[in-house]
Each structure stands twice: as structure tokens, then as C-alpha cells.
Amino acid sequence: MDFLIAAIPLFPLLGFMLLGISGRWWRSEKLIGAVGSGAVGISFLLSLIVLSRLLQSPETERVHTTTLYRWIAAGTFQVDIAFQVDPLSLVFTLVVTGVGFLIHVYSIGYMHGDRGFWRFFAYLNLFIFMMLVLVLSNNVLLTFVGWEGVGLCSYLLIGFWYDRPFAGVGILWTTDAGRKAFIMNRIGDVGMLVAMFLLVKQFGTLEYTAITTQAAATLPVGSEVATAVTLLLFLACTGKSAQIPLATWLPDAMAGPTPVSALIHAATMVTAGVFLVARLSPLFALAPATMTLITLIGALTALTAATIGLVQTDIKKVLAYSTVSQLGFMFTAAGVGAFSAAVFHVVTHAFFKALLFLGAGAVIHALHEQQDIRLMGGLKRHMPTTYRTFLIAALAIAGIPPLSGFFSKDAILWNVFEGAGAIGWLVLAAAAFCTAFYSFRLIGLVFHGEERFDRHRIHPHEAPPVMRIPLVILACLSVVGGLLGIPYALLPIGTNPNVLERWLEPVFAPALSLLGKVPVLTVHWEEYLAMLVATGISAAGIVLAWRLFVLRGIAGERLLEQRLGAVYTLLWRKYYLDEAYQKGVVEPVEQLSERVLWRILDVGVIDGFVNGIALVVGRFGAVLRRLQTGIAQTYAMLMLAGILALLSWLVLF
């Protein structure tokens, strides 16, 4: 068991080292793709074996810790390089390696012919390794290593095409988008660093089990320590998972290749914040103020990002804002204590959002890198498989039964209704309406209607099998994934039919106990009503989008702009969030750097001090240089004067 657990992150690391060191000299793209994909595929198979081993253990004993070696030892404070496998970490591990493997396979076709093919797969393998370290570690410090590692990989992959321009506020090149993501994540990561110092001071350890056990035993509900630590940790989650106000980096991260968007910014890295809240759920349960803030920020992010996605014209940016919105759903669920529902949505979202991004990549690939949905249209007949899989993903994210998104979205909405009341439910229901609308806006403008691309230059065609097969597999998972979380209301058979909730119950039981949430298998008529109304709202969004964009085509887009008026401009400019950052943060920092730090401090003080010393030495040297005349009589006279001065000193003193 120890070897299996240690080998899960080991194979992606070996793949990275092999490709990173020698990949540039490999002539075969197929070999590079096989090594990169195979490393992740083996990790997925090992994860399945570990899953089977855990299933054979009693529910209360499904935790196994593998310690590789002692990392830090300072008095009583110790940190190990150790991996902890339990139901929570294994769910994330399966998602990371399973979806990651499909995206690796897809990338073989998508990146064909790219001069950095080997480098791309090396970066992907490094990312998978870091993500596995993040979710498998048994302590906060090792999680932070993976946390920073995926941030580094995100920077490398967003700016992978470093010589390409990219349009954005304050952004000229893809490398600028990578720097933006890196810097905004560092802002949040400061919170995690400070939180670790507080945890060590309070508990003397950074191990998750020890922290949660001591916290539940020693800290009262509403403790200042718990509140401070969880607020700082949530700041880190806000940056990594793109929640307001640190959400603007993720849409610009679409500058990277589409498989990067699918892997890092849809299925794995951006869910790291949800994982951290879930992992330390007992600590968060002791901080009601933080839980309330998480609920508010999550709901606000869900609605804000969903409304922005209504009018975006870049196919990947629509999906990017959709990702931000869905992450808001997850955090809202975590904020009301529905940790299992949040993790369930992580799983289903990984399926259908990865499918949407990969489907978008197939479209971009077929249209010679065209990403403007206003210049697409009529692709249904050219790309039938891509259309069908994209349609399945759109129905899933819209929450239409019996697809996976229906079950996870309904679980969140019902828990929010119970925990935050009707207002919280209405906010998320409005976001769900927007989700259905913009998803089928894409369907209408991309796949239906007249062909708006240059048919003389562009001849769209279906993606090669290496790209189509992952689409089909993800489509199947998007259909059946909801079976993991069937609610008791739909299947009241005496036992809880929600497989994932029962699997995660030992992990979240301490937090639910602190929150006073006792699992009770009951059926409420309000739950059926909320389910029907939410589905009706999503269906209304689909019908409206169908009438506007499928039946009217591009004319529907003009009608939408006309009807929304000033609101359309506000949404198109993304509530001016980027402009606000540019004017309120970036430009003042630049001016401070130029006028104060550079001109006054650097040039005036530091350079002035150094140059002043040089000037004094130079002037003194110029005086001494006059003594060097080259005349022997002068040197003899100076020697005589020196001797007389020494003799006078000796006589007098």
C-alpha cells in the first residue's frame, strides 16, 4: 500500500524529468505523447487499485498515511514528506489523474506540429505531479509546496506561446497573462503563509489530522484564532480558485493552449481552494463568520461571472467565466456546510467543463485558431461528433436531468436554501438561468445557422480520433456521473442512495457535528418544488437562447445587444473590474515605482550615494595625480620633505 501511494505522484514526476531533460532530441511526437500520457495513465490505474483497497476496509479505517522521510525537525516542531489517502484525497486524485489522462491524450492531436511539443508535455506532467502533491499531502506545508507548484506550472502553460499577442486590459502578450495569473495568486498565497505561522503557534503542528483534532477539542465556536486562520486560508482560496475580488486572472489565462484551459483552469487547479476548505472543514466549522463570508463571496461570484459570460464573444472566455461562476457554486455550498455537495460538483464539473473546453478546442482547431463565435456558425454538419458531445456538456452544465450537472447543482441549491434561505437560493437560481442561456448561446452561434467563416480559406472538419475519443468518454461521464450523488428524495429506498456522500461521510462527520448538522433521511415537499423550479428556470434559459441564437442566428446577438442597451456594455466590459484594477492598483504601483522608488530612492539616494563616493575618490585622486610630474628632482624634494617631517615628529613627540 505504501509503495502504491508513493508511486501515484512518482510517475508524472518521472515523465517530467525524462521529457524535460531529453525530450527536445526526440524525433517522434507519438513517443513523446505516449510517455507523457502514459505516466498519468499509470497514476490513474494505481489510484483505482488504492480505491479498491480502501473499499475493502471498514468506513472508519479508510485512512492510510505513507511517510517518505522527515523533512523538518526543529525542537518539537516536525514536518514529514508524507501522503495521506482517505476518501477526500482519493476523489481528487481520481479526478486529477483520470481527466488529466484524457486531456493528455487529446493534446497529442491538438499540439501536433508545435515546435514546443516536448516542452508542453513536460509542463503538463509537472503540473499533474504538483497537483497530486497538493491533494495527497498530510500537512499544510507540503500542500503549500504543491499549491505553489501548480501556480508555477500555470504561469509556464498560460505563457506557453510566448511569442503570440493577446488582447486584454493591460495585456499585450500571452506572457503578460501568465504574469497576471502568477501575481494575483501570490496575493492570495500570502494569506496561506501567515495562516501557517498561526497554526504552528496555536497547535505546534501543521498536520491536518492533528490540527482538526486539537481545534475541535480546544477551540470554542467563533474562536478568534479559528476565524483569523480560516479567513487567511480563504484569502488563498480566493486567489487560486478565482473568486471575487481575485477573479480577473482566470479569463485572461485563456491565452494558453486549449488543453491547458481544460486541465488547469476547469478540472483541477482552480478547485484546489475547494479542496483546502474541505480538508480543514472542522476548523472552518469553528468560524461562523468565515463560513458566512464564504457563502456571500461564492454567491456573488457565481452570479457576477455568469452575467458576464452572457455577452462574451471569445468561445474560451465564455467558458472561463462559466468556470468562475461554477466555482462560486462550490464555495457557496461549502459556506453553508454542504461539503459533500461542493466536492460532488467538483467531480461533475470536471467532466462537463473539460468536455466543453476540449470541444471548443476542436472547433478552434478546425477553424484555424479562430475563437470569435460571431465568425463561426453552421459547424453542426461539418463536426457532428463534436456537436453531439458539446450539446451533452451544455445540457449537463445547465442542470437538465438526468445528466450529471442536474444532481450536483440541485444538491447545492437545496443545501443553500436550507442554510442561507430563499435569497441565497434565488441568487444561485439566477446564475443557473444565465448558465443555461450562455451555454446554448454557444450552441446556436457556433454550430447552428449560416456559416460566417471564410469558406474559401477555411474548410472545417472533424477532429482526428486521438481528439475525438476523449470527447466521447467525457460525454459518457457527463451523462452517468450524476449517479454518484442521487439524492434520497429521488430514490427513498431506506438507505442513502448518495454514494459519494456516504463515501465522504467519515471525512466530514466532525465538521457536520460542530455545525449541528445531523444526517437525516427525510423527504420534504419543498425539495421537490425547488428541484422543479430550478429545472424550469434552466429550461427557460435554454428556450430563450434557442429562440434567439438557433432560430435567429447572428441576428439574435444583435437583438440581445439592442435589448440590453447599457447593461450589455457593462457586461461586455466585465463590470470594469479589470479597468478598476488597472487604475486603482497597477498604474499607482507603476507610478510609485517610477517616481519614488526609482527616481528618488534608486537614482537619488542609492545611486547618489555610490556616485558621490566615486566623485570624492576621483577628486582626491585628481589632487594626488598632480604630484606625479615625472621629474626626478621633484620626487627627491618630496622624499626629503617626508624625511624631515618624520624626523620632526620623532624629535617633538
XYZ file of C-alpha atoms in Angstrom:
653
model
C 0.000 0.000 0.000
C 2.792 2.442 0.876
C 4.517 1.789 -2.449
C 1.281 2.258 -4.402
C 0.548 5.594 -2.728
C 4.088 6.897 -3.225
C 4.076 5.754 -6.870
C 0.948 7.762 -7.760
C 2.794 11.128 -7.903
C 6.096 9.469 -8.809
C 5.225 8.531 -12.397
C 4.245 12.055 -13.535
C 7.457 13.316 -11.925
C 9.480 10.747 -13.863
C 7.646 11.732 -17.044
C 8.509 15.382 -16.452
C 12.169 14.628 -15.798
C 12.502 12.355 -18.827
C 10.791 14.763 -21.228
C 12.302 17.877 -19.685
C 15.875 16.599 -19.887
C 15.902 14.758 -23.190
C 12.585 15.456 -24.922
C 13.971 18.123 -27.254
C 16.033 15.459 -29.052
C 13.162 13.009 -29.536
C 12.037 12.932 -33.152
C 8.703 11.188 -32.618
C 5.698 13.165 -31.357
C 3.890 9.871 -30.798
C 6.624 8.715 -28.430
C 6.565 11.992 -26.507
C 2.778 11.860 -26.261
C 2.836 8.208 -25.203
C 5.370 8.872 -22.424
C 3.556 11.961 -21.153
C 0.096 10.387 -21.313
C 1.275 7.001 -20.081
C 2.807 8.486 -16.931
C -0.561 9.980 -15.948
C -2.456 6.879 -17.077
C -0.365 4.671 -14.798
C -1.075 7.020 -11.878
C -4.789 6.717 -12.621
C -4.593 2.911 -12.604
C -2.679 2.961 -9.315
C -5.348 5.260 -7.870
C -8.018 2.738 -8.849
C -6.069 -0.029 -7.100
C -5.798 2.097 -3.944
C -9.540 2.770 -4.201
C -10.258 -0.946 -4.291
C -8.057 -1.442 -1.201
C -9.888 1.292 0.716
C -13.274 -0.140 -0.240
C -12.262 -3.371 1.433
C -11.618 -1.554 4.737
C -14.282 -0.537 7.292
C -15.593 3.019 6.831
C -13.859 4.304 9.973
C -10.475 2.910 8.898
C -10.266 4.306 5.367
C -7.255 6.474 6.126
C -3.707 5.496 5.274
C -0.629 7.684 5.732
C 2.639 6.969 3.943
C 5.682 8.763 5.352
C 8.643 9.007 2.991
C 11.095 10.865 5.241
C 11.419 13.535 7.916
C 11.580 16.909 6.186
C 11.895 19.468 9.003
C 12.791 18.885 12.637
C 13.143 21.921 14.915
C 12.630 21.041 18.562
C 9.122 19.684 18.979
C 8.037 21.013 15.562
C 8.312 18.387 12.833
C 7.114 18.119 9.250
C 7.283 14.981 7.140
C 7.106 14.339 3.433
C 4.012 12.215 3.867
C 0.952 11.372 1.804
C -2.481 10.789 3.300
C -5.003 8.720 1.360
C -8.576 8.944 2.546
C -11.950 9.268 0.772
C -11.473 13.014 0.129
C -7.928 12.922 -1.248
C -8.732 9.863 -3.348
C -11.701 11.583 -5.035
C -9.484 14.471 -6.079
C -6.681 12.102 -7.096
C -9.004 10.151 -9.391
C -10.293 13.356 -10.974
C -6.790 14.781 -11.473
C -5.330 11.615 -12.996
C -8.439 10.416 -14.844
C -9.449 13.676 -16.509
C -5.773 14.611 -16.777
C -5.048 11.431 -18.736
C -7.832 12.170 -21.244
C -6.563 15.717 -21.720
C -3.020 14.449 -22.259
C -4.270 12.086 -24.981
C -6.282 14.905 -26.575
C -3.186 17.128 -26.551
C -1.323 14.696 -28.814
C -3.618 15.725 -31.648
C -4.177 19.337 -30.652
C -0.481 20.218 -30.285
C 0.630 18.245 -33.376
C 3.374 20.107 -35.210
C 4.056 22.606 -32.423
C 7.760 23.323 -32.013
C 7.432 23.090 -28.223
C 5.592 19.739 -28.279
C 8.011 18.041 -25.884
C 8.103 21.047 -23.574
C 4.294 21.147 -23.417
C 4.026 17.557 -22.227
C 6.850 18.074 -19.747
C 4.957 21.007 -18.222
C 1.700 19.003 -18.131
C 3.406 16.133 -16.313
C 4.952 18.553 -13.824
C 1.539 20.068 -13.210
C -0.037 16.664 -12.531
C 2.770 15.853 -10.089
C 2.324 19.124 -8.213
C -1.452 18.747 -8.117
C -1.096 15.242 -6.687
C 1.290 16.537 -4.033
C -1.292 19.188 -3.173
C -4.213 16.795 -2.666
C -2.306 13.848 -1.174
C -0.150 15.639 1.408
C -0.909 15.095 5.085
C 0.190 18.564 6.211
C -0.372 22.173 5.219
C 3.282 22.883 4.388
C 3.546 20.090 1.830
C 0.197 21.172 0.415
C 1.709 24.643 0.060
C 4.559 23.164 -1.990
C 2.044 21.658 -4.400
C -0.019 24.856 -4.211
C 2.936 26.945 -5.386
C 3.981 24.270 -7.858
C 0.690 24.350 -9.732
C 0.951 28.140 -9.725
C 4.346 27.880 -11.398
C 3.016 25.381 -13.954
C 0.052 27.659 -14.605
C 2.447 30.514 -15.377
C 4.511 28.314 -17.704
C 1.493 26.937 -19.563
C -0.507 30.163 -19.875
C 2.517 31.829 -21.472
C 3.477 28.711 -23.430
C 3.047 30.530 -26.751
C 5.210 33.391 -25.517
C 5.591 34.953 -28.954
C 1.850 35.427 -29.565
C -0.089 38.643 -28.881
C -3.120 38.560 -26.611
C -5.862 41.155 -26.200
C -6.700 42.222 -22.680
C -6.679 45.214 -20.328
C -3.015 45.910 -19.625
C -2.026 42.741 -21.526
C -0.154 42.657 -24.818
C 1.326 39.147 -24.937
C 0.474 35.725 -23.560
C 3.400 36.078 -21.173
C 1.650 39.102 -19.647
C -1.392 36.909 -18.976
C 0.869 34.353 -17.300
C 2.408 37.026 -15.092
C -1.038 38.348 -14.183
C -2.134 34.882 -13.042
C 1.101 34.356 -11.124
C 0.999 37.703 -9.309
C -2.703 37.567 -8.381
C -2.213 34.088 -6.968
C 0.738 35.315 -4.920
C -1.519 37.919 -3.311
C -3.744 35.162 -2.024
C -0.843 32.930 -1.061
C 0.364 35.476 1.485
C -2.734 34.544 3.472
C -1.762 30.888 3.466
C 1.756 31.667 4.667
C 0.536 33.782 7.589
C -2.098 31.153 8.411
C 0.632 28.503 8.712
C 2.504 30.629 11.257
C -0.675 30.997 13.307
C -1.345 27.255 13.109
C 2.155 26.430 14.348
C 1.828 28.943 17.168
C -1.565 27.617 18.250
C -1.207 23.870 17.682
C 2.551 23.294 17.272
C 1.949 21.235 14.114
C 0.856 21.509 10.501
C -0.575 18.005 10.120
C -4.214 18.083 9.089
C -5.402 15.367 11.476
C -3.648 16.912 14.464
C -4.939 20.404 13.651
C -8.570 19.373 13.257
C -8.499 17.129 16.329
C -6.945 19.776 18.577
C -9.156 22.518 17.181
C -12.343 20.576 17.867
C -11.153 19.760 21.394
C -9.710 23.113 22.481
C -11.310 25.931 20.492
C -14.860 27.202 21.030
C -17.170 28.013 18.131
C -16.399 31.540 16.991
C -12.825 31.390 18.286
C -10.693 34.340 17.224
C -7.850 32.012 16.280
C -10.087 29.827 14.110
C -11.628 32.899 12.489
C -8.258 34.510 11.740
C -6.730 31.310 10.330
C -9.738 30.448 8.176
C -10.027 33.983 6.821
C -6.376 33.876 5.784
C -6.806 30.440 4.227
C -9.891 31.624 2.365
C -7.852 34.542 1.005
C -5.525 31.950 -0.531
C -8.534 30.038 -1.878
C -9.902 33.264 -3.363
C -6.765 33.689 -5.452
C -6.304 30.076 -6.514
C -9.987 29.451 -7.254
C -10.641 32.844 -8.886
C -13.254 34.259 -6.525
C -14.086 37.942 -6.310
C -12.069 40.138 -5.929
C -9.159 37.995 -7.245
C -11.081 36.504 -10.177
C -9.867 38.543 -13.142
C -6.795 36.421 -13.867
C -8.658 33.295 -14.965
C -10.371 34.665 -18.127
C -7.038 36.059 -19.306
C -5.481 32.651 -18.628
C -7.236 31.553 -21.833
C -4.115 32.835 -23.600
C -2.645 29.357 -23.174
C -3.372 26.341 -25.404
C -6.898 24.960 -25.027
C -5.830 21.704 -23.281
C -4.272 23.911 -20.607
C -7.604 25.658 -20.124
C -9.321 22.280 -19.811
C -6.828 20.760 -17.379
C -5.718 23.609 -15.158
C -8.482 26.174 -15.364
C -11.533 23.904 -15.475
C -10.945 20.477 -13.968
C -8.127 20.613 -11.429
C -6.050 23.587 -10.248
C -8.877 26.047 -9.696
C -10.658 23.528 -7.463
C -7.683 23.483 -5.073
C -9.383 26.132 -2.937
C -12.463 23.923 -2.549
C -10.176 21.055 -1.541
C -8.450 23.140 1.136
C -11.761 24.222 2.687
C -12.992 20.620 2.607
C -9.766 19.250 4.083
C -9.905 21.669 7.024
C -13.699 21.612 7.302
C -13.711 21.140 11.130
C -11.591 24.278 11.516
C -13.876 26.256 9.201
C -16.901 24.943 11.104
C -15.499 26.676 14.208
C -15.561 30.049 12.394
C -19.187 31.004 11.561
C -18.080 34.447 10.358
C -15.759 32.895 7.799
C -18.453 30.448 6.671
C -20.845 33.359 6.138
C -18.221 35.265 4.172
C -17.523 32.196 2.004
C -21.244 31.910 1.262
C -21.525 35.593 0.309
C -18.394 35.653 -1.843
C -19.340 32.391 -3.554
C -22.871 33.529 -4.392
C -21.685 36.950 -5.585
C -19.005 35.341 -7.756
C -21.465 32.817 -9.195
C -23.927 35.491 -10.316
C -21.383 38.111 -11.416
C -19.349 35.753 -13.583
C -22.486 34.142 -15.045
C -23.851 37.506 -16.172
C -20.512 38.484 -17.738
C -20.495 35.208 -19.661
C -23.792 36.156 -21.327
C -22.176 38.587 -23.777
C -18.572 37.441 -24.294
C -17.677 36.631 -27.897
C -14.472 34.622 -27.372
C -15.567 30.983 -27.059
C -12.927 30.234 -24.429
C -13.699 33.343 -22.381
C -17.366 32.371 -22.201
C -16.254 29.049 -20.739
C -13.744 30.792 -18.470
C -16.416 32.961 -16.870
C -18.561 29.855 -16.645
C -15.768 28.215 -14.640
C -15.562 31.186 -12.269
C -19.327 31.006 -11.811
C -19.362 27.272 -11.112
C -16.565 27.702 -8.591
C -18.834 30.215 -6.899
C -21.478 27.483 -6.643
C -18.951 25.180 -4.969
C -17.860 27.767 -2.413
C -21.444 28.721 -1.638
C -22.138 25.067 -0.862
C -19.037 24.847 1.337
C -20.064 28.062 3.098
C -23.380 26.559 4.235
C -21.672 23.357 5.376
C -22.615 21.218 2.356
C -19.066 19.988 1.850
C -20.110 16.754 0.109
C -22.252 18.701 -2.359
C -19.309 21.013 -3.107
C -16.994 18.056 -3.786
C -19.710 16.361 -5.858
C -19.926 19.455 -8.072
C -16.124 19.444 -8.372
C -16.368 15.946 -9.853
C -19.245 16.566 -12.265
C -17.855 19.959 -13.254
C -14.543 18.316 -14.154
C -16.389 16.083 -16.605
C -18.597 18.544 -18.439
C -16.345 21.594 -18.262
C -13.329 19.663 -19.552
C -15.621 18.408 -22.326
C -16.731 21.949 -23.159
C -13.162 23.210 -23.334
C -11.951 20.278 -25.411
C -14.952 20.674 -27.708
C -14.092 24.353 -28.054
C -10.520 23.311 -28.824
C -11.761 21.027 -31.609
C -13.705 23.964 -33.066
C -10.716 26.306 -32.821
C -8.508 23.622 -34.368
C -10.945 23.205 -37.290
C -11.253 26.967 -37.891
C -7.504 27.677 -37.930
C -7.322 29.250 -34.442
C -10.479 31.351 -34.817
C -12.072 31.950 -31.382
C -14.711 34.615 -32.124
C -18.132 32.940 -32.044
C -19.514 35.663 -34.310
C -17.283 34.284 -37.076
C -18.376 30.667 -36.718
C -21.782 29.088 -37.359
C -23.047 26.046 -39.252
C -20.447 23.654 -37.825
C -23.011 21.016 -36.874
C -22.875 19.390 -40.316
C -19.083 19.558 -40.505
C -18.360 18.300 -36.974
C -21.259 16.040 -35.877
C -19.401 14.202 -33.099
C -18.075 17.424 -31.612
C -21.580 18.914 -31.801
C -23.221 15.997 -30.006
C -20.644 15.882 -27.220
C -20.745 19.677 -26.827
C -24.549 19.526 -26.628
C -24.359 16.889 -23.881
C -21.934 19.062 -21.913
C -24.168 22.119 -22.372
C -27.210 20.203 -21.101
C -25.158 18.908 -18.158
C -23.890 22.318 -17.060
C -27.395 23.732 -17.494
C -28.619 21.187 -14.948
C -31.056 19.269 -17.129
C -31.996 15.825 -15.788
C -30.809 13.116 -15.860
C -27.334 14.442 -16.697
C -24.658 14.833 -14.022
C -24.945 18.588 -13.598
C -28.574 18.283 -12.557
C -27.752 16.204 -9.490
C -24.795 18.254 -8.247
C -26.454 21.624 -8.967
C -29.669 20.518 -7.263
C -27.719 19.304 -4.225
C -26.090 22.732 -3.902
C -29.319 24.666 -4.428
C -31.228 22.648 -1.836
C -28.450 22.925 0.767
C -28.173 26.657 0.137
C -31.930 27.001 0.537
C -31.710 25.212 3.890
C -28.576 27.023 5.046
C -28.879 30.530 3.593
C -32.594 30.873 2.915
C -34.580 31.894 -0.132
C -32.324 34.832 -1.052
C -29.256 32.629 -1.440
C -31.302 30.157 -3.463
C -32.604 32.925 -5.755
C -29.083 34.253 -6.410
C -27.835 30.830 -7.462
C -31.017 30.123 -9.430
C -30.434 33.354 -11.374
C -26.854 32.233 -12.020
C -28.199 28.861 -13.197
C -30.506 30.653 -15.664
C -27.535 32.579 -17.055
C -25.532 29.344 -17.266
C -28.192 27.663 -19.399
C -28.536 30.778 -21.551
C -24.873 31.306 -22.402
C -24.290 27.572 -22.925
C -26.963 27.412 -25.615
C -25.897 30.776 -26.980
C -22.660 28.966 -27.802
C -24.600 26.055 -29.315
C -26.579 28.421 -31.534
C -23.796 30.723 -32.701
C -21.123 28.024 -33.134
C -22.980 25.017 -34.530
C -26.285 26.283 -35.977
C -27.272 28.912 -38.538
C -25.336 30.145 -41.519
C -21.599 29.722 -41.968
C -19.936 33.025 -41.113
C -16.315 31.970 -41.643
C -14.328 32.307 -44.866
C -15.363 29.158 -46.751
C -12.720 29.733 -49.428
C -9.884 29.635 -46.904
C -11.289 27.504 -44.088
C -12.669 24.001 -44.568
C -13.783 22.761 -41.122
C -13.594 19.060 -40.443
C -13.980 16.648 -37.558
C -11.032 16.315 -35.186
C -8.772 13.237 -35.508
C -9.615 10.151 -33.393
C -6.986 10.953 -30.763
C -9.007 14.123 -30.019
C -12.499 12.706 -30.559
C -12.199 9.682 -28.259
C -11.580 11.785 -25.100
C -14.627 13.869 -26.068
C -16.809 10.769 -26.254
C -15.515 9.396 -22.934
C -16.087 12.713 -21.165
C -19.564 12.907 -22.708
C -20.380 9.493 -21.236
C -19.080 10.590 -17.835
C -21.162 13.772 -18.081
C -24.240 11.603 -18.616
C -23.701 8.969 -15.905
C -21.605 10.936 -13.390
C -24.697 12.075 -11.543
C -25.354 8.520 -10.397
C -22.669 9.090 -7.769
C -24.944 11.525 -5.949
C -28.585 10.542 -6.346
C -30.494 12.332 -3.552
C -32.699 10.443 -1.143
C -35.711 12.461 -2.367
C -35.454 10.805 -5.787
C -34.733 7.311 -4.504
C -36.171 6.804 -0.976
C -35.160 3.178 -0.593
C -34.383 3.155 3.116
C -30.629 3.773 2.822
C -28.894 6.822 1.474
C -28.529 6.327 -2.316
C -25.963 9.143 -2.497
C -22.822 7.052 -2.995
C -20.386 9.969 -2.868
C -21.944 11.434 0.272
C -21.696 8.082 2.067
C -18.090 7.719 0.847
C -17.128 11.164 2.208
C -19.163 10.914 5.422
C -16.226 9.867 7.680
C -14.216 12.874 6.463
C -16.927 15.478 7.045
C -18.598 13.988 10.124
C -16.532 16.100 12.620
C -17.366 19.345 10.796
C -21.050 18.484 10.445
C -21.173 17.645 14.147
C -19.732 21.065 15.027
C -22.258 22.712 12.698
C -25.093 20.771 14.279
C -25.964 19.052 11.009
C -27.170 15.531 11.683
C -27.790 13.491 8.503
C -31.463 12.535 8.450
C -33.051 10.630 5.590
C -36.276 12.556 5.112
C -38.228 13.834 2.137
C -39.568 17.402 2.063
C -42.118 18.583 -0.454
C -40.146 21.841 -0.650
C -37.212 19.892 -2.050
C -39.311 18.580 -4.923
C -40.658 22.067 -5.562
C -37.183 23.620 -5.512
C -35.955 20.905 -7.873
C -38.803 21.508 -10.338
C -38.493 25.297 -10.205
C -34.708 25.217 -10.665
C -35.025 22.854 -13.624
C -37.744 25.075 -15.070
C -35.507 28.139 -14.721
C -32.683 26.369 -16.559
C -35.099 25.161 -19.240
C -36.344 28.739 -19.669
C -32.766 29.892 -20.265
C -32.312 27.170 -22.889
C -35.587 28.034 -24.657
C -34.771 31.745 -24.726
C -31.257 31.113 -26.062
C -32.644 28.657 -28.645
C -35.140 31.215 -29.937
C -32.527 33.946 -30.080
C -29.449 32.173 -31.423
C -30.541 28.913 -33.028
C -33.600 30.253 -34.839
C -32.280 33.777 -35.497
C -28.528 33.162 -35.686
C -26.291 36.215 -35.521
C -29.362 38.447 -35.649
C -30.168 37.190 -32.150
C -26.837 38.549 -30.926
C -27.662 41.985 -32.331
C -31.130 41.791 -30.775
C -29.613 40.885 -27.394
C -27.274 43.866 -27.570
C -30.142 46.140 -28.541
C -32.467 44.947 -25.786
C -29.877 45.071 -23.021
C -28.562 48.501 -24.032
C -26.255 49.975 -21.384
C -26.358 46.716 -19.432
C -24.803 44.945 -22.423
C -21.904 47.417 -22.379
C -21.496 46.946 -18.627
C -21.361 43.162 -19.019
C -19.115 43.391 -22.092
C -16.649 45.462 -20.073
C -16.889 42.886 -17.242
C -18.228 45.413 -14.734
C -14.994 47.335 -15.404
C -13.172 45.115 -12.910
C -10.005 44.988 -14.993
C -10.126 48.733 -15.558
C -10.606 49.278 -11.827
C -7.542 47.154 -11.080
C -5.600 48.942 -13.815
C -6.468 52.404 -12.498
C -6.591 51.611 -8.801
C -3.687 49.195 -8.423
C -1.468 48.717 -11.471
C -0.968 52.352 -12.512
C -0.446 53.685 -8.945
C 2.117 50.945 -8.305
C 3.852 51.766 -11.596
C 3.901 55.484 -10.746
C 5.133 54.775 -7.222
C 7.846 52.564 -8.649
C 8.942 55.111 -11.240
C 8.630 58.397 -9.356
C 9.524 57.353 -5.814
C 11.309 54.007 -5.766
C 13.296 54.562 -8.954
C 13.855 58.299 -9.324
C 14.134 59.251 -5.644
C 15.263 56.091 -3.857
C 17.240 54.272 -6.544
C 18.602 57.131 -8.651
C 18.595 59.839 -5.975
C 19.622 58.032 -2.797
C 21.333 54.756 -3.720
C 22.956 55.862 -6.991
C 23.657 59.275 -5.456
C 25.471 57.703 -2.509
C 27.509 55.346 -4.688
C 28.256 58.001 -7.288
C 29.072 60.504 -4.534
C 31.735 58.187 -3.104
C 33.151 57.721 -6.569
C 33.194 61.504 -7.092
C 35.042 62.148 -3.816
C 37.602 59.449 -4.579
C 38.002 60.843 -8.087
C 38.552 64.395 -6.833
C 41.064 63.207 -4.240
C 42.826 61.179 -6.905
C 42.967 64.222 -9.174
C 44.776 66.156 -6.416
C 47.240 63.335 -5.809
C 47.768 62.921 -9.529
C 49.360 66.410 -9.665
C 52.227 65.116 -7.537
C 53.127 62.610 -10.257
C 55.043 65.044 -12.526
C 57.670 62.642 -13.931
C 60.536 64.992 -12.818
C 63.216 63.260 -10.660
C 64.124 66.460 -8.808
C 60.521 66.876 -7.647
C 60.438 63.275 -6.326
C 63.766 63.860 -4.476
C 62.409 67.041 -2.936
C 59.245 65.214 -1.783
C 61.350 62.410 -0.294
C 63.477 64.958 1.574
C 60.349 66.739 2.826
C 58.985 63.428 4.047
C 62.194 62.553 5.879
C 62.289 65.976 7.542
C 58.639 65.580 8.589
C 59.326 62.187 10.173
C 62.431 63.482 11.996
C 60.490 66.489 13.279
C 57.740 64.150 14.591
C 60.283 61.967 16.377
C 62.082 64.949 17.941
C 58.929 66.698 19.068
C 56.932 63.685 20.273
